[in-house]
PDB file of C-alpha atoms in Angstrom:
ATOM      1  CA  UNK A   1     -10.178  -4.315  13.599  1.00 51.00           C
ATOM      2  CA  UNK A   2     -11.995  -6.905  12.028  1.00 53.00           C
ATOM      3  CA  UNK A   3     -10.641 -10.852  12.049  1.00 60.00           C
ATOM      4  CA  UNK A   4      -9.498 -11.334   8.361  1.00 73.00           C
ATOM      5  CA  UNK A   5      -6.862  -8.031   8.507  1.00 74.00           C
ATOM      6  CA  UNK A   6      -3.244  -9.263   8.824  1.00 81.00           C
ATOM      7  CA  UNK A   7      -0.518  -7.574  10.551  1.00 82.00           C
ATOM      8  CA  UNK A   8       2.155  -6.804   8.338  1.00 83.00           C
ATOM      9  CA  UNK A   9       6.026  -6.096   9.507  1.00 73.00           C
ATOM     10  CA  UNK A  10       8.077  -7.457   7.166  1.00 76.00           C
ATOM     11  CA  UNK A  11       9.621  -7.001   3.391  1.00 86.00           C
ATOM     12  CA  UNK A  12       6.408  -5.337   1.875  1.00 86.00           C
ATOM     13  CA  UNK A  13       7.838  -5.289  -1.545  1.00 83.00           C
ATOM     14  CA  UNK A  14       7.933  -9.539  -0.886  1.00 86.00           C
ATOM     15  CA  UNK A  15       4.462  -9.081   0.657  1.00 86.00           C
ATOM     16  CA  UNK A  16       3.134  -6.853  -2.875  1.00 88.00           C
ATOM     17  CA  UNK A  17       4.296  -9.941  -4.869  1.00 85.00           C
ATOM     18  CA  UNK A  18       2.059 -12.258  -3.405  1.00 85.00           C
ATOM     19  CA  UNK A  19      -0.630 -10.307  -2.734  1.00 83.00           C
ATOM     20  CA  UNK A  20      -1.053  -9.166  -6.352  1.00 86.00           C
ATOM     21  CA  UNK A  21      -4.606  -8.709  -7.595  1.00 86.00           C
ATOM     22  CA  UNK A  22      -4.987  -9.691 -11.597  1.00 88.00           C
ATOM     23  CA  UNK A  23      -6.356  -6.601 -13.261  1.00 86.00           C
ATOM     24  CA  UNK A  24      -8.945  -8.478 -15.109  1.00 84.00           C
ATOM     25  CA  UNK A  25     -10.659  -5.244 -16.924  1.00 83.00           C
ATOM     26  CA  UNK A  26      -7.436  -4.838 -19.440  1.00 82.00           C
ATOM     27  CA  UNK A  27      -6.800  -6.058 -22.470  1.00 84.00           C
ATOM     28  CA  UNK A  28      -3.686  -8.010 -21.300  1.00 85.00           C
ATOM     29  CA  UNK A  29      -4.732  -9.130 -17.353  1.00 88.00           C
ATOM     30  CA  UNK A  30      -1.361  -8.511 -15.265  1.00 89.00           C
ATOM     31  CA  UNK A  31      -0.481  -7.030 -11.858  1.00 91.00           C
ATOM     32  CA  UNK A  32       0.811  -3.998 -12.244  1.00 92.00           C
ATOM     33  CA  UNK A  33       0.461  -1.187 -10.274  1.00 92.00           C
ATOM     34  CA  UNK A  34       1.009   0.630  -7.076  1.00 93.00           C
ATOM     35  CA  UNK A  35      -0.057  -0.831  -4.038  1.00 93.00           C
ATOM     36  CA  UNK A  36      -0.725   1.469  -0.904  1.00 94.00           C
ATOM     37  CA  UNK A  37      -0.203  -0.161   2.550  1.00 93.00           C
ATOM     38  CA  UNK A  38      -1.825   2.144   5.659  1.00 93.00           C
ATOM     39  CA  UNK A  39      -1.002   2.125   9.120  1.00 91.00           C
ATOM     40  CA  UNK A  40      -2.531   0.148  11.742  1.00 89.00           C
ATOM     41  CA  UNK A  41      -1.765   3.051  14.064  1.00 87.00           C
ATOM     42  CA  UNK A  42      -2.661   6.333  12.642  1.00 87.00           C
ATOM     43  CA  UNK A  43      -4.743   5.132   9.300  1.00 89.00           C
ATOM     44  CA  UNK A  44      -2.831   7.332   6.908  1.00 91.00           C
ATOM     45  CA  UNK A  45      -0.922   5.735   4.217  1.00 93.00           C
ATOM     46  CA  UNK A  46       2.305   4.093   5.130  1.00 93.00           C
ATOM     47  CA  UNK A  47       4.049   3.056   1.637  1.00 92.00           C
ATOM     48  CA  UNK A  48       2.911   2.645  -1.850  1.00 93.00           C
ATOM     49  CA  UNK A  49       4.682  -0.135  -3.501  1.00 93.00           C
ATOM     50  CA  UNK A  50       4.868  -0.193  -7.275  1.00 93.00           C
ATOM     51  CA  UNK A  51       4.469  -3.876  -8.689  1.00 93.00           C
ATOM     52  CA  UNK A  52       5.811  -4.646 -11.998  1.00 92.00           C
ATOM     53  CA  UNK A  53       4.471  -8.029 -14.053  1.00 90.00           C
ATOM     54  CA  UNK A  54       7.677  -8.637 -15.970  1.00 89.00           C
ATOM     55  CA  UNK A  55       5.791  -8.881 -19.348  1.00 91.00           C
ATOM     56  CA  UNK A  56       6.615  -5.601 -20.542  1.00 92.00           C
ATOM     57  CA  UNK A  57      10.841  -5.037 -20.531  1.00 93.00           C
ATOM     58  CA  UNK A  58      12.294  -1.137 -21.479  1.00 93.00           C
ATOM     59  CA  UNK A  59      13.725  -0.837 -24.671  1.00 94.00           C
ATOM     60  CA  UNK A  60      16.718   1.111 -23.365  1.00 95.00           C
ATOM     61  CA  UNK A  61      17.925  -0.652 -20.261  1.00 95.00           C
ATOM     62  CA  UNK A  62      15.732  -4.294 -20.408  1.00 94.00           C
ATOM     63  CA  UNK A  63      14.278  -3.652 -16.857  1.00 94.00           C
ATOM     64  CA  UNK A  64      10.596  -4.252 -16.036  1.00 93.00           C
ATOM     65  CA  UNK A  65       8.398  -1.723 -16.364  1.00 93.00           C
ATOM     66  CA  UNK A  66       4.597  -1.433 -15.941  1.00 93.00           C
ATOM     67  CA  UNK A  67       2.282  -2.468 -18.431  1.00 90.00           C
ATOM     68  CA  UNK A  68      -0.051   0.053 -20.589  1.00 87.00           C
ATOM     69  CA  UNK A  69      -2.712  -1.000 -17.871  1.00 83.00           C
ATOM     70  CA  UNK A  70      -1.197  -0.768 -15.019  1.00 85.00           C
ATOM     71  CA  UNK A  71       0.553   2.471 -15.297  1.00 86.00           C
ATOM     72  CA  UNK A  72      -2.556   4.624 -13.526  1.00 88.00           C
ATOM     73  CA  UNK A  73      -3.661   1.779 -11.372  1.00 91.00           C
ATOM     74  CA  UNK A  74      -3.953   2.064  -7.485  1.00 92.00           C
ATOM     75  CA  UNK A  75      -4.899  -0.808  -5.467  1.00 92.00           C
ATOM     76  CA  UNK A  76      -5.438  -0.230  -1.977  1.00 92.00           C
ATOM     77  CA  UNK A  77      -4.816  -3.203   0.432  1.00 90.00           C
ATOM     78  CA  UNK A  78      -7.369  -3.785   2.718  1.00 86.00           C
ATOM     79  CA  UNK A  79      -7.027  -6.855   4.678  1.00 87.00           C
ATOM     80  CA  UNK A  80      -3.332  -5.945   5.782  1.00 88.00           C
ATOM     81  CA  UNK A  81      -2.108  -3.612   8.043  1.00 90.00           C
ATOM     82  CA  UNK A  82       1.701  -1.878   9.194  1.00 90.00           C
ATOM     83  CA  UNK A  83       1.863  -1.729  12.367  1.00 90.00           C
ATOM     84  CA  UNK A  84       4.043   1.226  12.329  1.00 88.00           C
ATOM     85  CA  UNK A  85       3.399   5.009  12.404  1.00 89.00           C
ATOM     86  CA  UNK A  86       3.046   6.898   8.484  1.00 90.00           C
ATOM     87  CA  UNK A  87       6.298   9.316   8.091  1.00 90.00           C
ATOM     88  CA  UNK A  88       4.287  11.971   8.530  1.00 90.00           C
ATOM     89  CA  UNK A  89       2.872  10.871  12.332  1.00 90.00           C
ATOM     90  CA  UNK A  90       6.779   9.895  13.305  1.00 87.00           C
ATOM     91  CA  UNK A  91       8.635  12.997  12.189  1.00 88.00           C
ATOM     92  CA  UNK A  92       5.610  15.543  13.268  1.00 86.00           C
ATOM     93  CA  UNK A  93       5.646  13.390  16.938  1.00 80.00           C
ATOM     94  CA  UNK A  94       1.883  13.438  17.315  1.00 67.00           C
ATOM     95  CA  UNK A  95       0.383  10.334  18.023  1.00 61.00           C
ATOM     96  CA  UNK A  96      -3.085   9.714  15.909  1.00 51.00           C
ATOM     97  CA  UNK A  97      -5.800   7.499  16.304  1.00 55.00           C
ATOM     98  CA  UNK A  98      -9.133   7.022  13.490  1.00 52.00           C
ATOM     99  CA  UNK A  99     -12.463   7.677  14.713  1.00 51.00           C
ATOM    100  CA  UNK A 100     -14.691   4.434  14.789  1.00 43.00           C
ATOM    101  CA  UNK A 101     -16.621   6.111  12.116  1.00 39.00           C
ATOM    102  CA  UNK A 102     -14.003   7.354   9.678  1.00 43.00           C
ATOM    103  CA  UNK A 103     -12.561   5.790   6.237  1.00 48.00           C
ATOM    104  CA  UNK A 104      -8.822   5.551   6.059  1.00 48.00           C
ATOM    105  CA  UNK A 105      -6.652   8.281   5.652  1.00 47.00           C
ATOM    106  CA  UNK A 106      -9.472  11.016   7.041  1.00 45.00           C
ATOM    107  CA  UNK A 107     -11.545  12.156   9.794  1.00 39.00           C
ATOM    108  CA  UNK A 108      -8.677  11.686  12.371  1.00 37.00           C
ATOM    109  CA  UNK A 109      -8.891  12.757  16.089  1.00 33.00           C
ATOM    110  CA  UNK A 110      -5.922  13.622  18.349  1.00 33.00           C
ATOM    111  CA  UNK A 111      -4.893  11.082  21.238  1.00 31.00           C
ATOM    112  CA  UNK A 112      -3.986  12.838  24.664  1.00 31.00           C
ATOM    113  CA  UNK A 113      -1.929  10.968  27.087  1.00 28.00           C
TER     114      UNK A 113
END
């Protein structure tokens, strides 16, 4: 694990709000979109978080919602972790680790103990 990845545990809709990344390519730069946190443990996707700017309100019930640009935008976060199984790896039991080699979310090789 390299030296600038931080361990994340807590309130990752908190976390979402200040890691937010400006979408500089649209029109309007804001930063909406869904965020997907991965596992320290297994490397599959733990949560995807949906971040709402505030800019653009519903005209039925005056909540946030996302902005033309940031309705189709993923942003994976790299430099922080869960250190927590996916749902997946906790309700199947099986305990995964990545291969040295392998990109999140793939290429994953069973643990015996």
């Amino acid at each position: 694990m390299s030296s600038n990845v931080e361990i994340v545990s807590g309130c990752l809709e908190r976390d979402v709000r200040r890691r937010g990344v400006v979408h500089q390519a649209a029109r309007v730069p804001c930063t909406c979109g869904t965020y997907h946190y991965y596992s320290q443990r297994c490397g599959h996707e733990y949560k995807a978080v949906k971040l709402k700017c505030g800019a653009t309100l519903s005209s039925i019930t005056n909540n946030p919602i996302f902005c033309k640009a940031g309705r189709s935008r993923r942003v994976d976060i790299q430099n922080a972790l869960v250190p927590f199984y996916c749902a997946n790896c906790r309700r199947a039991g099986v305990r995964w680790a990545p291969e040295a080699t392998a990109g999140q979310g793939e290429g994953h090789s069973s643990v015996q103990e």
